[in-house]
Coordinates of C-alpha atoms and ligand atoms in Angstrom, one line a residue:
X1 CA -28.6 -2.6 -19.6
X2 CA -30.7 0.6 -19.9
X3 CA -28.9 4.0 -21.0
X4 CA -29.6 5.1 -17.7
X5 CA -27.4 2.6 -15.7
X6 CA -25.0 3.1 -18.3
X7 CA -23.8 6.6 -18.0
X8 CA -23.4 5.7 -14.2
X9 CA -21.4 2.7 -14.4
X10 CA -18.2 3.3 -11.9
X11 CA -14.5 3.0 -12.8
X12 CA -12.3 0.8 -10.1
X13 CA -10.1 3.5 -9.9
X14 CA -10.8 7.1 -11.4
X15 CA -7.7 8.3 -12.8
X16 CA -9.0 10.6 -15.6
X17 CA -11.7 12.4 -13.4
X18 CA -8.7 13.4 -11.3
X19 CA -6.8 14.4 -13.8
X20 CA -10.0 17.1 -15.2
X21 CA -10.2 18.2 -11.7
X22 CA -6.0 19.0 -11.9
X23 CA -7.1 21.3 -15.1
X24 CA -3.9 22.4 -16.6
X25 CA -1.8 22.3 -13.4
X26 CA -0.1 19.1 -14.4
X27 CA 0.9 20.1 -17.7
X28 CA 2.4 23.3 -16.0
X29 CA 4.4 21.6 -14.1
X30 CA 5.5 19.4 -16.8
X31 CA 6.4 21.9 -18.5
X32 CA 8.2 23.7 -15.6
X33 CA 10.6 20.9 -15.8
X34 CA 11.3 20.9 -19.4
X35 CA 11.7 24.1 -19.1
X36 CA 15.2 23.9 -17.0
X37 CA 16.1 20.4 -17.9
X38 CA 17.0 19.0 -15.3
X39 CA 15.2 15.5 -15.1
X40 CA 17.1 13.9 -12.9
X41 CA 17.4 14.8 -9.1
X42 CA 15.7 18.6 -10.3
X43 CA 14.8 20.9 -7.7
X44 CA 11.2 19.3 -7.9
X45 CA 12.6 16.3 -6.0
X46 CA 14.0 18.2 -3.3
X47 CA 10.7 20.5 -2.7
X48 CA 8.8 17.6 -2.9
X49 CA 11.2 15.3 -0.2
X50 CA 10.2 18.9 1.7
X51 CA 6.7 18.9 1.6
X52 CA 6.1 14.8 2.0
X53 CA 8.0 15.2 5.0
X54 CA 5.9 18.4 6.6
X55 CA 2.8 16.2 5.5
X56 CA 3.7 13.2 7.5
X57 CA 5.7 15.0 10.4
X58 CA 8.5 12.8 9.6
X59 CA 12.4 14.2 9.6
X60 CA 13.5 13.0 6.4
X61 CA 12.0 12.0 3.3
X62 CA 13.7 9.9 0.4
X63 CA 12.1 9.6 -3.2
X64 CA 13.0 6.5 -5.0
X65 CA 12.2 4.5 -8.1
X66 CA 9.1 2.7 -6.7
X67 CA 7.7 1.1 -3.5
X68 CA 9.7 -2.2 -3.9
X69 CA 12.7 -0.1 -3.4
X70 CA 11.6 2.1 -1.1
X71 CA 11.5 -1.4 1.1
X72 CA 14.9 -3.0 -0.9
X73 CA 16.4 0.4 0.0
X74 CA 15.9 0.4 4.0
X75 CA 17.0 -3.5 4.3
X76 CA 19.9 -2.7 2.1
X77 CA 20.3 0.3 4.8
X78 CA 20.3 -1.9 7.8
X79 CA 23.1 -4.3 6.2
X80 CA 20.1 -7.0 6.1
X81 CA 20.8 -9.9 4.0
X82 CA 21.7 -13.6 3.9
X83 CA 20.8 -15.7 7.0
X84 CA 18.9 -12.9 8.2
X85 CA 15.3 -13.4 9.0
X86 CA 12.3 -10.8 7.4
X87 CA 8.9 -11.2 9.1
X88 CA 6.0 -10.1 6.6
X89 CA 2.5 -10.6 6.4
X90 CA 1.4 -13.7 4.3
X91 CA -1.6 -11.7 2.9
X92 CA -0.2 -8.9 1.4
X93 CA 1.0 -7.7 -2.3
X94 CA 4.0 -9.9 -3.2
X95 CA 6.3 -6.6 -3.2
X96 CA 6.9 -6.8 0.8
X97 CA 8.5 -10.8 0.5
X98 CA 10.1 -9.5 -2.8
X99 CA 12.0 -6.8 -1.7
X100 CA 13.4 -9.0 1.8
X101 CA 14.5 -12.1 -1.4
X102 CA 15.9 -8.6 -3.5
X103 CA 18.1 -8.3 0.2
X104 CA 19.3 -11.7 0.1
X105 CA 17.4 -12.5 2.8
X106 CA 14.6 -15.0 3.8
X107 CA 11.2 -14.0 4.5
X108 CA 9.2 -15.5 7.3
X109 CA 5.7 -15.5 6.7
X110 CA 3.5 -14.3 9.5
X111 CA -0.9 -14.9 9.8
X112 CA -2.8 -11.5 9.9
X113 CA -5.6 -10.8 12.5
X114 CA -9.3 -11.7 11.3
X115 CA -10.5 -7.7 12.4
X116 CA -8.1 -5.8 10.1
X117 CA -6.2 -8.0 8.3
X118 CA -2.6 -6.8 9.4
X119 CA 0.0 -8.4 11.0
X120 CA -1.4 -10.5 13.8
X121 CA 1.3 -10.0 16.7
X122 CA 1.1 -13.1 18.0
X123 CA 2.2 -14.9 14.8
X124 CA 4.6 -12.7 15.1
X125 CA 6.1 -13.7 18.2
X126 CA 6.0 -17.6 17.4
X127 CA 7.4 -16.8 13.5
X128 CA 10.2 -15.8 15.5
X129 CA 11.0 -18.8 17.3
X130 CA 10.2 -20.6 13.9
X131 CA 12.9 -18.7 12.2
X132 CA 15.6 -19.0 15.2
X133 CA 14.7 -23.1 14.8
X134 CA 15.5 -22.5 10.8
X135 CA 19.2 -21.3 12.0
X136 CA 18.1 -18.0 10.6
X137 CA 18.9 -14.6 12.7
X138 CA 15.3 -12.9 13.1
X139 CA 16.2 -9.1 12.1
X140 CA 13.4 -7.1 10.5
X141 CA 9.6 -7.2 10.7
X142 CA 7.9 -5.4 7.9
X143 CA 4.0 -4.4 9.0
X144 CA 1.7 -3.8 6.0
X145 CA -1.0 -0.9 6.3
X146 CA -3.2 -3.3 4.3
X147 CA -5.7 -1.5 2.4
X148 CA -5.1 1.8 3.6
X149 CA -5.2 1.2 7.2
X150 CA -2.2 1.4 9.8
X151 CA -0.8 -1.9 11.1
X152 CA -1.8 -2.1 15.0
X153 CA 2.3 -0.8 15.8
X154 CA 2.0 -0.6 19.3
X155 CA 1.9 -4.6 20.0
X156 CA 4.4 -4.9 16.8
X157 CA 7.5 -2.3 18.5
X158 CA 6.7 -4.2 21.6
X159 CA 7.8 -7.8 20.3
X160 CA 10.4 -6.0 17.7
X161 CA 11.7 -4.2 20.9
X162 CA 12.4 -8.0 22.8
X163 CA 13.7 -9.1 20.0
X164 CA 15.7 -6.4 19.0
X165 CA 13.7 -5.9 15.6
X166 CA 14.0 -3.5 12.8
X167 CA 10.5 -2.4 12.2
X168 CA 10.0 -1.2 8.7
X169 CA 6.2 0.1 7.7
X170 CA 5.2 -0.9 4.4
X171 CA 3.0 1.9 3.6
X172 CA 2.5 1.4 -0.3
X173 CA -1.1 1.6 0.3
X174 CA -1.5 3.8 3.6
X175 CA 0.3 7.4 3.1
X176 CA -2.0 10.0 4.3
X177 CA -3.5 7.8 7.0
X178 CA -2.7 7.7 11.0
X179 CA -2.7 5.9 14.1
X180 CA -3.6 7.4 17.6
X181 CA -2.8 11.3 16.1
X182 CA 0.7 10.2 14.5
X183 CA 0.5 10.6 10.7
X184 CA 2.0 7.1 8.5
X185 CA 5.9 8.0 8.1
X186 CA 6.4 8.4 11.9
X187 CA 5.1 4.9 12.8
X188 CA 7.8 2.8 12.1
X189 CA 11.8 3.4 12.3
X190 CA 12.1 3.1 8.2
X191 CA 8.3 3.7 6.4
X192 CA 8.5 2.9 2.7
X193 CA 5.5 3.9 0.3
X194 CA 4.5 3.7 -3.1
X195 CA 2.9 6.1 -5.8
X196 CA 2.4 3.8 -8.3
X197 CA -0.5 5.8 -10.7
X198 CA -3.4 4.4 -8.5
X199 CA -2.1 4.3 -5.1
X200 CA -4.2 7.1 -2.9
X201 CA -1.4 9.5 -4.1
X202 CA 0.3 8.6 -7.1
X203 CA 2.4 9.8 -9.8
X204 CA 2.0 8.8 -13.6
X205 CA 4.5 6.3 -13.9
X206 CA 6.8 4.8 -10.7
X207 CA 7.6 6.4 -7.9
X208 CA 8.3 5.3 -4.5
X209 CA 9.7 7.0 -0.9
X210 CA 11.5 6.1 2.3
X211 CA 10.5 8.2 5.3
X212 CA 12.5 8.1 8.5
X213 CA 14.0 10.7 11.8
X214 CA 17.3 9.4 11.8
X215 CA 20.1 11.5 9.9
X216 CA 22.7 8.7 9.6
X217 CA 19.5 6.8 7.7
X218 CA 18.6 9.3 5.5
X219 CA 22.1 10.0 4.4
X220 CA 23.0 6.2 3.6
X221 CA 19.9 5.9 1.8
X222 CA 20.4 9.2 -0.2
X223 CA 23.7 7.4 -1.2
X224 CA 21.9 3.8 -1.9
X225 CA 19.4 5.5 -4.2
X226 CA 22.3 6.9 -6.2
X227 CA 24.7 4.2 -7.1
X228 CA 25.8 4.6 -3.5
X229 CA 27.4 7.9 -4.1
X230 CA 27.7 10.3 -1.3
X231 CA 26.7 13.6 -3.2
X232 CA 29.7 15.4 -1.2
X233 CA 32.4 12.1 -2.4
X234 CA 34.4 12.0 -5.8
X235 CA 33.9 7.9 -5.7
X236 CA 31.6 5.4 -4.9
X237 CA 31.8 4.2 -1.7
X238 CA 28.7 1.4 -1.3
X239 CA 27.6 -0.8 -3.8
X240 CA 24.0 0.9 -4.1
X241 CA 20.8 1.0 -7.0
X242 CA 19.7 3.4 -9.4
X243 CA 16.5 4.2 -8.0
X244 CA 15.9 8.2 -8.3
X245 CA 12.0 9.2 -9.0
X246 CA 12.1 11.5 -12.2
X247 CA 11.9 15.3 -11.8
X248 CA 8.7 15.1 -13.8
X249 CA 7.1 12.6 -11.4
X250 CA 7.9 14.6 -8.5
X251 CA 6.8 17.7 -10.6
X252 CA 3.6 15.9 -10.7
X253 CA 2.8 14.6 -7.5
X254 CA 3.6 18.1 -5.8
X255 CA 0.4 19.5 -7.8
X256 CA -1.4 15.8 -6.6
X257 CA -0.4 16.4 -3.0
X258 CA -2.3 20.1 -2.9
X259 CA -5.9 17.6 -4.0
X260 CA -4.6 15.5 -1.4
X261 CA -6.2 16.3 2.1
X262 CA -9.7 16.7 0.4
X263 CA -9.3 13.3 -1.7
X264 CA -8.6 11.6 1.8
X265 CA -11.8 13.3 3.1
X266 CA -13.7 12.6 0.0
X267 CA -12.4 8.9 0.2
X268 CA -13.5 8.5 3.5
X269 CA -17.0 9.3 2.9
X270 CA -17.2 7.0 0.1
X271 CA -16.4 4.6 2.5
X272 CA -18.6 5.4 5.0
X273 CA -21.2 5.6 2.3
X274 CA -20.5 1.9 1.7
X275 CA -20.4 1.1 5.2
X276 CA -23.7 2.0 5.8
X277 CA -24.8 0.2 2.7
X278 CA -23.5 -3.1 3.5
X279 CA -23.2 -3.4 6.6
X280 CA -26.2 -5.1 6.4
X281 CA -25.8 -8.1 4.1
X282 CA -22.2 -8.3 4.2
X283 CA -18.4 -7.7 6.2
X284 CA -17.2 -4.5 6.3
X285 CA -13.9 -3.3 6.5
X286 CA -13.4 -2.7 10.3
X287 CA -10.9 0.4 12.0
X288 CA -8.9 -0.3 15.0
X289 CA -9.7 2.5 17.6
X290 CA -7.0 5.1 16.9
X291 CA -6.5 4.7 13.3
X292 CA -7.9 6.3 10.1
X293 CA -7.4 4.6 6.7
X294 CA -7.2 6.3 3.0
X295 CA -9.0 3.6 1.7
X296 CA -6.6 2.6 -1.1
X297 CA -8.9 -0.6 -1.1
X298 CA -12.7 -1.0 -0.2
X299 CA -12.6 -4.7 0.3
X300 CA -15.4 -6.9 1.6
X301 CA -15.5 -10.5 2.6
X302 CA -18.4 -13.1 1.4
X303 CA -18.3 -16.8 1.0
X304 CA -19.8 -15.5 -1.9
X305 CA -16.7 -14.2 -3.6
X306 CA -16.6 -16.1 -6.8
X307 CA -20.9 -15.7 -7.3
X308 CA -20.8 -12.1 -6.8
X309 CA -17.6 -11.1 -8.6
X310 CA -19.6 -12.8 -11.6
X311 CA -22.2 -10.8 -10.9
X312 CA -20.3 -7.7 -10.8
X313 CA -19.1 -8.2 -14.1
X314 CA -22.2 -9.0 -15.9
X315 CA -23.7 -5.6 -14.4
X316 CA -20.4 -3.5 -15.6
X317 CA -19.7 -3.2 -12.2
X318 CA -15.1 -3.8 -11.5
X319 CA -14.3 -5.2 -8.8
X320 CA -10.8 -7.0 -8.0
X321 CA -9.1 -9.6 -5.7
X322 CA -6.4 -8.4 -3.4
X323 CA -5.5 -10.7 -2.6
X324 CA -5.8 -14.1 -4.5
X325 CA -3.2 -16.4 -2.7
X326 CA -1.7 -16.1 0.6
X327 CA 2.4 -15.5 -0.7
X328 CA 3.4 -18.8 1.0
X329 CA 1.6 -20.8 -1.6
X330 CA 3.3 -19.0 -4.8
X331 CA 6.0 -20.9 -6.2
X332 CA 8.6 -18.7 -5.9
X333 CA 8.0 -18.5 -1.8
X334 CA 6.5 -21.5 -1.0
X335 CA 9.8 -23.0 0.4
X336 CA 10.3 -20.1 2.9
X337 CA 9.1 -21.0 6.6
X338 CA 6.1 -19.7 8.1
X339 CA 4.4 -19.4 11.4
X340 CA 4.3 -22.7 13.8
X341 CA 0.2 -22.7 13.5
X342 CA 0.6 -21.4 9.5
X343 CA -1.5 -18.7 8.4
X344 CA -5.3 -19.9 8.4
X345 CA -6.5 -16.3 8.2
X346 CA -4.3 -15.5 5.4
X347 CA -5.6 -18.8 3.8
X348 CA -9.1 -17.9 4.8
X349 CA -8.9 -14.6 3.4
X350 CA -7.7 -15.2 0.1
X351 CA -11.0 -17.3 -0.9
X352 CA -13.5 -14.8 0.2
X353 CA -12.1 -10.8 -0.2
X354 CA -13.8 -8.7 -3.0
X355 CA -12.3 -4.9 -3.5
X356 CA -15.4 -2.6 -4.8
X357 CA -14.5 0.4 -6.6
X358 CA -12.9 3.3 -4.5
X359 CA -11.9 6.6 -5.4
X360 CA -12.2 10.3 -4.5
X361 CA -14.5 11.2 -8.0
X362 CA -16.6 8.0 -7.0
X363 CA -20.0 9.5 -7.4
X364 CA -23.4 8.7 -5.2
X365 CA -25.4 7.5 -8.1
X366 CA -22.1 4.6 -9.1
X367 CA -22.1 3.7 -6.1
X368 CA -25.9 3.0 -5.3
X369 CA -25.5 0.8 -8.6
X370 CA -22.8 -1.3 -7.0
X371 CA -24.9 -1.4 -3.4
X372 CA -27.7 -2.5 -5.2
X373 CA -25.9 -5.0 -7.5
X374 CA -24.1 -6.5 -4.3
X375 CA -27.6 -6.4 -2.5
X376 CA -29.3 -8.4 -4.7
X377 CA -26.4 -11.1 -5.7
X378 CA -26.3 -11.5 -1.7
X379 CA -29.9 -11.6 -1.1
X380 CA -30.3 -14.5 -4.1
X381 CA -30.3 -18.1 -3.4
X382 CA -27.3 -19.3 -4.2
X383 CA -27.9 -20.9 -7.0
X384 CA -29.8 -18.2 -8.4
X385 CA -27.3 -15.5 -8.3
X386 CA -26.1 -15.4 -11.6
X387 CA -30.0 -15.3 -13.1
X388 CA -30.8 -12.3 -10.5
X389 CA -28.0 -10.3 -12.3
X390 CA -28.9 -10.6 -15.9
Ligands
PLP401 C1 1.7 -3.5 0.1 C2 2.6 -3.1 -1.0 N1 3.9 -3.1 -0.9 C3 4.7 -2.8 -1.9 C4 4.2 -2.4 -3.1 C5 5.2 -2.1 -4.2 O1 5.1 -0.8 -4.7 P1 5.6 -0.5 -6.2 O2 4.5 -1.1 -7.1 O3 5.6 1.0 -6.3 O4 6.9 -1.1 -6.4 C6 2.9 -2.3 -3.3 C7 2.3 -1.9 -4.6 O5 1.2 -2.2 -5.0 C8 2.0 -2.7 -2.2 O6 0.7 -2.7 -2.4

């Protein structure tokens, strides 16, 4: 490799490039906290809940632990547990069936749509018939914003509403994003999110957040964070987690949230950048009318997954699977039912999806390395592919 191509080769995700462009703020704030001492449920977690909220439009904001809680919370919210039917996505991260097991209840896998990869409706509607046919009570559907994008809701609220649904976003990888002028956090009746360290806005550690505009909501999951305590109650009233995000966490994504709007804009040209690219030789991620996406993945699809991820590697270029397996053929969820017709896409997807790196700090000359490196794996014979790389 020359010394040239070298200095330009990208990171998947550049997390110490954001943190030079933070300067000292971070360490300010880190310091803020020390400062008063008080690192659990500090006024940083309230000024943050504040400014998520006025980000999103969303009533209420609710910082927790991480993003598996944030979705174990608002089941645990709803009284969702055993016998109780959870409809996710089968191609998503294994968080969104975890948290609906965490509950005590059974997840019911649903096929994605073949455009944007989210939760295809019409699965939906026969998963639910599936699950009444288990003897299970259908109760929750949980819509992943795969990738960054928003679920297509409207169809979604439209079966949940028939079937008298809970709909719960799973927005771990979509927070800053919208659908048809509504900002993620006022899609859904519960939204959960994640800033694990290299979501679009993350912390440096765990960290998680339940949005919703109910009161009633946002007071029983206040409690459930804490134990279950009421903060105005001597005792204990619910039996509840220990899921509070630190003071220094929230210290720290309050000076990540001011970067925030221009990282989304910087994201999005990255991804347009791409677009243009690839477009070409390969299949790009698609938008539904309506909706933007933060870009938490750039993910293509090729039969060539395997070839070019080889590829990738020998020219220093990361690139990761998201995801690998549909969930329904783990072990630990394979015995859960699924849709009538199963989940081809899902199936389909997980053989062939390829995530390029994506970030706001990505810079022009990384990524014409990683256009051309794709170009030229794709434009190989087959067989070939692996010698074109070298
Ligand atoms: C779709 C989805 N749901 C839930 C989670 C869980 O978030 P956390 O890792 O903060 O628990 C993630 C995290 O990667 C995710 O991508």
């Amino acid at each position: 490799m020359s010394k040239d191509r070298a200095q330009v080769i990208p990171a998947f995700i550049d997390l110490a490039a954001q943190r030079e462009h933070l300067g000292d703020r971070v360490e300010r704030a880190i310091s803020a906290v020390l400062k008063h001492g008080q690192y659990i449920l500090g006024p940083e977690i309230a000024e943050l809940e504040r400014e998520l909220a006025s980000f999103c439009g969303a009533r209420h904001c609710i910082t927790c632990a991480n993003g598996t809680d944030a979705l174990w919370l608002a089941l645990m919210a709803e009284g969702i547990g055993t016998g109780d039917a959870v409809f996710v996505p089968a191609f998503t991260f294994v968080a969104t069936a975890e948290a609906a097991v965490l509950a005590g209840a059974t997840p019911v896998f649903v096929d994605v749509r073949p455009d944007t990869f989210n939760l295809d409706a019409e699965s939906l509607e026969a998963a639910i018939g599936e699950a009444k046919r288990h003897g299970l009570r259908p109760r929750c559907v949980i819509p992943v914003d795969l990738y960054g994008q928003p679920a297509d809701y409207k169809p979604i609220h439209a079966i949940a509403e028939a079937h008298n649904l809970l709909v719960i976003a799973d927005a771990a990888q979509s927070f800053g994003a919208s659908l048809d002028g509504r900002k993620v956090g006022t899609l859904a009746a519960f939204t959960a999110t994640s800033f694990y360290p290299s979501k679009p806005l993350g912390c440096y550690g765990d960290g998680g957040a339940v949005f919703t505009d109910d009161e009633t909501r946002a007071a029983r999951l206040r409690a459930l964070r804490n134990h279950g305590k009421e903060p105005d109650r001597p005792d204990t009233e619910h039996v509840g987690l220990n899921s509070r995000l630190d003071s220094i966490q929230a210290a720290i994504l309050l000076e990540k949230l001011r970067l925030f709007p221009q990282e989304i804009g910087a994201r999005q040209e990255r991804a347009d950048r791409y677009n243009e690219a690839l477009a070409p030789v390969v299949k790009v991620p698609e938008l539904m009318a309506g909706a933007s996406s933060v870009w938490a993945q750039y993910t293509i699809v090729t039969e060539r997954r395997d070839e070019l991820a080889k590829v990738c590697r020998n020219a220093g270029v990361p690139t990761a699977i998201h995801y690998a397996s549909a969930l329904n053929s783990l072990p630990p969820y394979r015995h859960f039912p699924t849709a009538p017709a199963g989940l081809p896409q899902a199936e389909f997807l997980a053989k062939r999806v390829i995530s390029l790196p994506m970030h706001p700090y990505l810079s022009a000359d990384a990524q014409a390395l990683i256009v051309a490196t794709i170009r030229q794996a794709l434009a190989s014979p087959k067989t070939g592919v692996a010698h074109a790389a070298e």
